[in-house]
Short mmCIF file of C-alpha atoms in Angstrom, two decimals:
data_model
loop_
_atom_site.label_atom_id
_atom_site.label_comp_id
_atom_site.label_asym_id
_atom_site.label_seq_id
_atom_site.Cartn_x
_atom_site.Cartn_y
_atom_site.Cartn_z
CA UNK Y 1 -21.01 -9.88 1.68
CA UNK Y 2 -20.44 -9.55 -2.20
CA UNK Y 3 -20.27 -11.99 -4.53
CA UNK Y 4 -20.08 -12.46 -8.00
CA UNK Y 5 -21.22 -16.24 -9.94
CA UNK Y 6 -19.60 -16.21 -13.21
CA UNK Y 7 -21.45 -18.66 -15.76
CA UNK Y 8 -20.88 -19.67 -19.27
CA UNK Y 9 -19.89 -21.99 -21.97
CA UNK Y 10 -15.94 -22.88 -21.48
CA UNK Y 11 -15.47 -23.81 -24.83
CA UNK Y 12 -16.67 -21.47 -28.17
CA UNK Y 13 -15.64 -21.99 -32.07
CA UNK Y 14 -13.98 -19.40 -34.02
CA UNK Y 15 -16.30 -16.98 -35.17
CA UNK Y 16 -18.95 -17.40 -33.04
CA UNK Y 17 -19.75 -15.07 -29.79
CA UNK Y 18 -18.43 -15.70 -26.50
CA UNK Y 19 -21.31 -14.94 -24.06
CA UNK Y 20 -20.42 -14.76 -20.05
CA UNK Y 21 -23.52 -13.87 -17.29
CA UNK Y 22 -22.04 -12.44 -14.10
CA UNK Y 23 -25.02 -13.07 -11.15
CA UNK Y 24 -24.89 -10.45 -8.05
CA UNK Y 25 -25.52 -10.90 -4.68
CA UNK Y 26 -24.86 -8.62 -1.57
CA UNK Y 27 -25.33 -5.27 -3.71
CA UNK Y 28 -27.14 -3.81 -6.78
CA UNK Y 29 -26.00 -4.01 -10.57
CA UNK Y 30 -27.79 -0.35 -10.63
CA UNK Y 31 -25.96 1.24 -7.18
CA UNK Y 32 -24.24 4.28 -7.78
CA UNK Y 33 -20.53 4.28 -7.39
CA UNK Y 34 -20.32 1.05 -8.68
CA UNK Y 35 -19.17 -0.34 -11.79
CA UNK Y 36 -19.03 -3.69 -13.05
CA UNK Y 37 -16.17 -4.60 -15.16
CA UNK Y 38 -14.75 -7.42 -16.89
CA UNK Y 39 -10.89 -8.31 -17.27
CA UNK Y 40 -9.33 -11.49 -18.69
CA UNK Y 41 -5.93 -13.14 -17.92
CA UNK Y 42 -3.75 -14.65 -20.50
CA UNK Y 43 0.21 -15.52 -21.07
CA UNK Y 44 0.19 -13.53 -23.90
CA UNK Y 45 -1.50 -10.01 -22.58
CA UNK Y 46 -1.50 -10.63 -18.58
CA UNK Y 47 -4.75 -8.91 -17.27
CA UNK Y 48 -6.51 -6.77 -19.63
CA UNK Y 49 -9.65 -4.93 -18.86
CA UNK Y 50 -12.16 -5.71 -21.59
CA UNK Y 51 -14.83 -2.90 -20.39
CA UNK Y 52 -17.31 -1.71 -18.00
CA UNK Y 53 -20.88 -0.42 -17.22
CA UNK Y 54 -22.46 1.66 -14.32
CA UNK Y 55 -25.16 3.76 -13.72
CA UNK Y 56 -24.81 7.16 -12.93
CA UNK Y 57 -28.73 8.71 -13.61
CA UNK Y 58 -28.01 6.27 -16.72
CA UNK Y 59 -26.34 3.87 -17.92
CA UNK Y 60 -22.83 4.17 -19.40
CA UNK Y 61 -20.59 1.86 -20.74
CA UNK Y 62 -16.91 1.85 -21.53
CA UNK Y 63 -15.18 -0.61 -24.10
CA UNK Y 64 -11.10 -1.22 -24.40
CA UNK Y 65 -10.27 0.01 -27.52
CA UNK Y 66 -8.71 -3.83 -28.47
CA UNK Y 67 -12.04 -5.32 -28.48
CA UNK Y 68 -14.65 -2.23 -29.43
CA UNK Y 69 -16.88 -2.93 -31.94
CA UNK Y 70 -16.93 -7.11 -30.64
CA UNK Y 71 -17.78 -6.12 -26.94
CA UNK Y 72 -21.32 -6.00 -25.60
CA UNK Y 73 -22.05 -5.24 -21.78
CA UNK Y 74 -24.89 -5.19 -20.64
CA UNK Y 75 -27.21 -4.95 -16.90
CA UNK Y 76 -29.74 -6.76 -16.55
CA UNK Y 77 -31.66 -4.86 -13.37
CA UNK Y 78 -34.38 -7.66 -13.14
CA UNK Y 79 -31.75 -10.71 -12.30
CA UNK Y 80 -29.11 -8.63 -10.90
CA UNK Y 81 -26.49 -9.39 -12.99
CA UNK Y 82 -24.06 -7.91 -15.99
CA UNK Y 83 -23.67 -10.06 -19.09
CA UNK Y 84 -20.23 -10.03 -21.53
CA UNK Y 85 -20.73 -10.93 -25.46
CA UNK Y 86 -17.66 -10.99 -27.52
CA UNK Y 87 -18.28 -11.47 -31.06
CA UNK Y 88 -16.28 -13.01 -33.98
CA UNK Y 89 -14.13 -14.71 -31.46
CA UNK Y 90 -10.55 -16.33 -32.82
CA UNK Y 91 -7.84 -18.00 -30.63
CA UNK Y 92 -6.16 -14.67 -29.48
CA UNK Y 93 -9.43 -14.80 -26.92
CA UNK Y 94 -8.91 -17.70 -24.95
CA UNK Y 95 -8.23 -16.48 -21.50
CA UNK Y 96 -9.18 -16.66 -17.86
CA UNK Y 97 -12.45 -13.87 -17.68
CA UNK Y 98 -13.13 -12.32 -14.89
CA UNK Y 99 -15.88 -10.00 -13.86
CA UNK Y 100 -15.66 -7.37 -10.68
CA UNK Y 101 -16.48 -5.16 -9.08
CA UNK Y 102 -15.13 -1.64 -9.20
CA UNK Y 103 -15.94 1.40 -6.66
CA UNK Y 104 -15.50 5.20 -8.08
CA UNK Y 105 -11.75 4.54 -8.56
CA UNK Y 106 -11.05 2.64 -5.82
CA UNK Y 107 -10.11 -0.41 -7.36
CA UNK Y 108 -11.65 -3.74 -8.33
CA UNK Y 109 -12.50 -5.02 -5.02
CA UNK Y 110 -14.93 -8.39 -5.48
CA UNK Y 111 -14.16 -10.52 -7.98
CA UNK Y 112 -16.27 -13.59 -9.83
CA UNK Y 113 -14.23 -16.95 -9.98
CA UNK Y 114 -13.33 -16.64 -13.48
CA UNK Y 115 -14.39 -18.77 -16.31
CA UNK Y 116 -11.53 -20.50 -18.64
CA UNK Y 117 -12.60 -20.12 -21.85
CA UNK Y 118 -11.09 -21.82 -25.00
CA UNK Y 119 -11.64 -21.00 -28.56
CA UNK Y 120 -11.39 -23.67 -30.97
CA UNK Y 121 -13.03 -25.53 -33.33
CA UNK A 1 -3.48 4.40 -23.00
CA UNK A 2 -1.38 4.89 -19.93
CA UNK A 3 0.79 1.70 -19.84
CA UNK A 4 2.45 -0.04 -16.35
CA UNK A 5 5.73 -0.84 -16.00
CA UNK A 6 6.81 -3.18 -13.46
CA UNK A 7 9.66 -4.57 -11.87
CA UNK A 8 11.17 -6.67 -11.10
CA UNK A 9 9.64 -9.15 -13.61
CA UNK A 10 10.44 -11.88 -10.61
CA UNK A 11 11.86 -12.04 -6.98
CA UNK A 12 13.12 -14.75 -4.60
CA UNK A 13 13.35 -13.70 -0.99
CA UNK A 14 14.39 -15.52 1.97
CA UNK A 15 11.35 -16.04 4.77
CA UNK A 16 10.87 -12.90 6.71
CA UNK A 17 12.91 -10.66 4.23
CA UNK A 18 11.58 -7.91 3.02
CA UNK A 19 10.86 -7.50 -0.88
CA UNK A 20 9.91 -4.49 -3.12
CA UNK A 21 8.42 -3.81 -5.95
CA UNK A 22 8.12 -0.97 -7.93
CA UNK A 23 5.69 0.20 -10.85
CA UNK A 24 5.57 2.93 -13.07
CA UNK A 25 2.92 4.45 -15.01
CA UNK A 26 3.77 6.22 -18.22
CA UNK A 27 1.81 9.78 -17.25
CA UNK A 28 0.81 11.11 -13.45
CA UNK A 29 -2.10 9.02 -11.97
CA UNK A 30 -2.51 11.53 -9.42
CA UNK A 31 -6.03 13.90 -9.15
CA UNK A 32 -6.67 17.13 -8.96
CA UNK A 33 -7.36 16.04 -5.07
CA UNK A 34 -3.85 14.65 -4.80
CA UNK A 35 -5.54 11.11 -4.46
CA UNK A 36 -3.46 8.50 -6.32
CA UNK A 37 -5.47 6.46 -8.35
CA UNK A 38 -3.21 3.17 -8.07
CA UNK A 39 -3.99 -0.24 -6.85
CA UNK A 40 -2.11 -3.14 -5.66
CA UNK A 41 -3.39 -6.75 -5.96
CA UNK A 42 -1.87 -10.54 -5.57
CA UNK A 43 -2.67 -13.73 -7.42
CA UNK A 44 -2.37 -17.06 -6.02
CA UNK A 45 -2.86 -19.61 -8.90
CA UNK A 46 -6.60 -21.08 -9.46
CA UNK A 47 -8.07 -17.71 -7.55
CA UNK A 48 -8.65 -14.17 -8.71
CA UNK A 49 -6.82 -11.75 -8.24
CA UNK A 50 -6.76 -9.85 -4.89
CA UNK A 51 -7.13 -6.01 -4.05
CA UNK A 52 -4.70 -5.33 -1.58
CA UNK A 53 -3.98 -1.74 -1.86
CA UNK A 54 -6.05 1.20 -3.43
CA UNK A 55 -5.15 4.74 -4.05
CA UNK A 56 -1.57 3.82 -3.48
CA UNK A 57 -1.07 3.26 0.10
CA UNK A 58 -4.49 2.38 1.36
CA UNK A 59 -4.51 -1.23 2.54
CA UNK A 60 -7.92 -3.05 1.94
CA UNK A 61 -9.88 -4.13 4.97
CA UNK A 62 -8.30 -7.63 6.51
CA UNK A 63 -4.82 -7.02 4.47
CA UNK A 64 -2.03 -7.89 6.73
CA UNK A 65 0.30 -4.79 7.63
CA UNK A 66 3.24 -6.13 6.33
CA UNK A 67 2.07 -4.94 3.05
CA UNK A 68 2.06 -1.01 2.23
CA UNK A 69 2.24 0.97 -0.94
CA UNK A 70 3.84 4.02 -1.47
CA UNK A 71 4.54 6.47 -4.22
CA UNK A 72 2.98 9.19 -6.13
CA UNK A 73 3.00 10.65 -9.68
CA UNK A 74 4.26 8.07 -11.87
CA UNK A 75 6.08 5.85 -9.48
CA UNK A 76 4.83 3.55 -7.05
CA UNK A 77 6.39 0.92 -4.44
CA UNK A 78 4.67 -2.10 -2.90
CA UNK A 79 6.21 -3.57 -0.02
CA UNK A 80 5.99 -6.97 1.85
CA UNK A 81 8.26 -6.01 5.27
CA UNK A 82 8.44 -9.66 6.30
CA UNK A 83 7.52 -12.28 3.43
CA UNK A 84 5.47 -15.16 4.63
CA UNK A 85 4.75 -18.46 2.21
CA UNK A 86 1.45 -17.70 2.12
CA UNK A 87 2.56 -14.13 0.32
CA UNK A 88 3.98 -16.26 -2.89
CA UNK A 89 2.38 -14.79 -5.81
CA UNK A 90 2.24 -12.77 -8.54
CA UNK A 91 1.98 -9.32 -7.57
CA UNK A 92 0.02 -6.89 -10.32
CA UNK A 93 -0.13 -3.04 -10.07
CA UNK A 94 -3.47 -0.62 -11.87
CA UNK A 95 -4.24 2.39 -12.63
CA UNK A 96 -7.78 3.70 -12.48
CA UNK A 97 -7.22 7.04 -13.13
CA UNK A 98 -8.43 7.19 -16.99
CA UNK A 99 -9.66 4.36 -19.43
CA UNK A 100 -8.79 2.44 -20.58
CA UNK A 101 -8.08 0.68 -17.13
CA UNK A 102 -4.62 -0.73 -17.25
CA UNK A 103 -2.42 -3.21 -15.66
CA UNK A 104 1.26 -3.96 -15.57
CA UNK A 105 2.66 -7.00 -16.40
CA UNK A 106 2.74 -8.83 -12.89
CA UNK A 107 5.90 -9.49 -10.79
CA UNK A 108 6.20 -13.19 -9.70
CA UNK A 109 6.99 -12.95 -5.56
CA UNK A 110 9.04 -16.85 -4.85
CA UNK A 111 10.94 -17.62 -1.74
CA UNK A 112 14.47 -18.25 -2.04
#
């Protein structure tokens, strides 16, 4: 059985980066045909998929174009897990994040509990 | 970006009723393969959300059968045959045909 433990601070300052670790058990960070994605929930955008990263003889990495340039995903092969930074964070980024798992376009089938996290001083 | 439509925005049906609804996706999500690269999935609050349906019609192992998707292209129908309180949610449709991965907006399933 899959599952995902989301961990992380709940509450960040404006400005500073919003760091998430997403631990795996039941399957591989590295398998192929999987992809590990993170989404957040909020009343203002609904679900929005922040970006992804799976290896396919490497590792790739895709970023929504609302957060490139902010958004860091990355493995980590040793610990099994897949870690979300978001820099330069403002209010606009509290949300509900999520990370899950997605098969070659199959959906997002496991999903981690989510983390609330609020931005404010 | 391909952007998701959905609607209705919310629905109240009486226990056992069937409800419906429908989402759109702004260009063809369907493959060279004629696979539909659509999914289906229900929030309760306090939980994440829920694949119930991939590629458009293909319910996820343990789904009830009271829920099937249909469609093709750019238009898409999930259906609950016979709503049961545990099926109160908010219903959210994606594409995973290109990134960036999108979602629509969520339809809010009550009981009336």
């Amino acid at each position: 059985q899959v599952q995902l433990q989301q961990s992380g601070p709940g509450l960040v300052k404006p400005s500073q980066t919003l760091s998430l670790t997403c631990a795996i058990s039941g399957d591989s960070v590295s398998r192929n045909g999987a992809a590990w994605n993170w989404v957040r929930l909020s009343p203002s955008r609904g679900l929005e998929w922040l970006g992804r990263t799976y290896y396919r003889s490497k590792w790739n990495k895709d970023y929504a174009v609302s957060v490139r340039g902010r958004i860091t995903i990355n493995p980590d092969t040793s610990k099994n897990q897949v870690s979300l930074q978001l820099s330069s964070v403002t209010p606009e980024d509290t949300a509900l994040y999520y990370c899950a798992r997605g098969m070659v376009v199959a959906g997002f089938d496991y999903w981690g509990q989510g983390t609330l996290v609020t931005v404010s001083s | 970006d391909i952007v998701m439509t959905q609607s209705p925005d919310s629905l109240a049906v009486s226990l056992g009723e069937r409800a419906t609804i429908k989402c759109r996706s702004s260009q063809s999500l369907t493959t060279s393969n004629n696979k539909n690269l659509l999914g289906w999935y229900q929030q309760k609050p306090g939980q994440p959300p829920k694949l119930l349906i991939s590629w458009a019609s293909t319910r996820e192992s343990g789904v009830p059968d009271r829920f099937s998707g249909s469609g093709s292209g750019t238009d898409f129908t999930l259906t609950i045959s016979s709503l049961q309180a545990e099926d109160v949610a908010v219903y959210y449709c994606q594409q995973d045909y290109t990134t960036p991965i999108t979602f629509g907006p969520g339809t809010k399933v009550d009981i009336k």
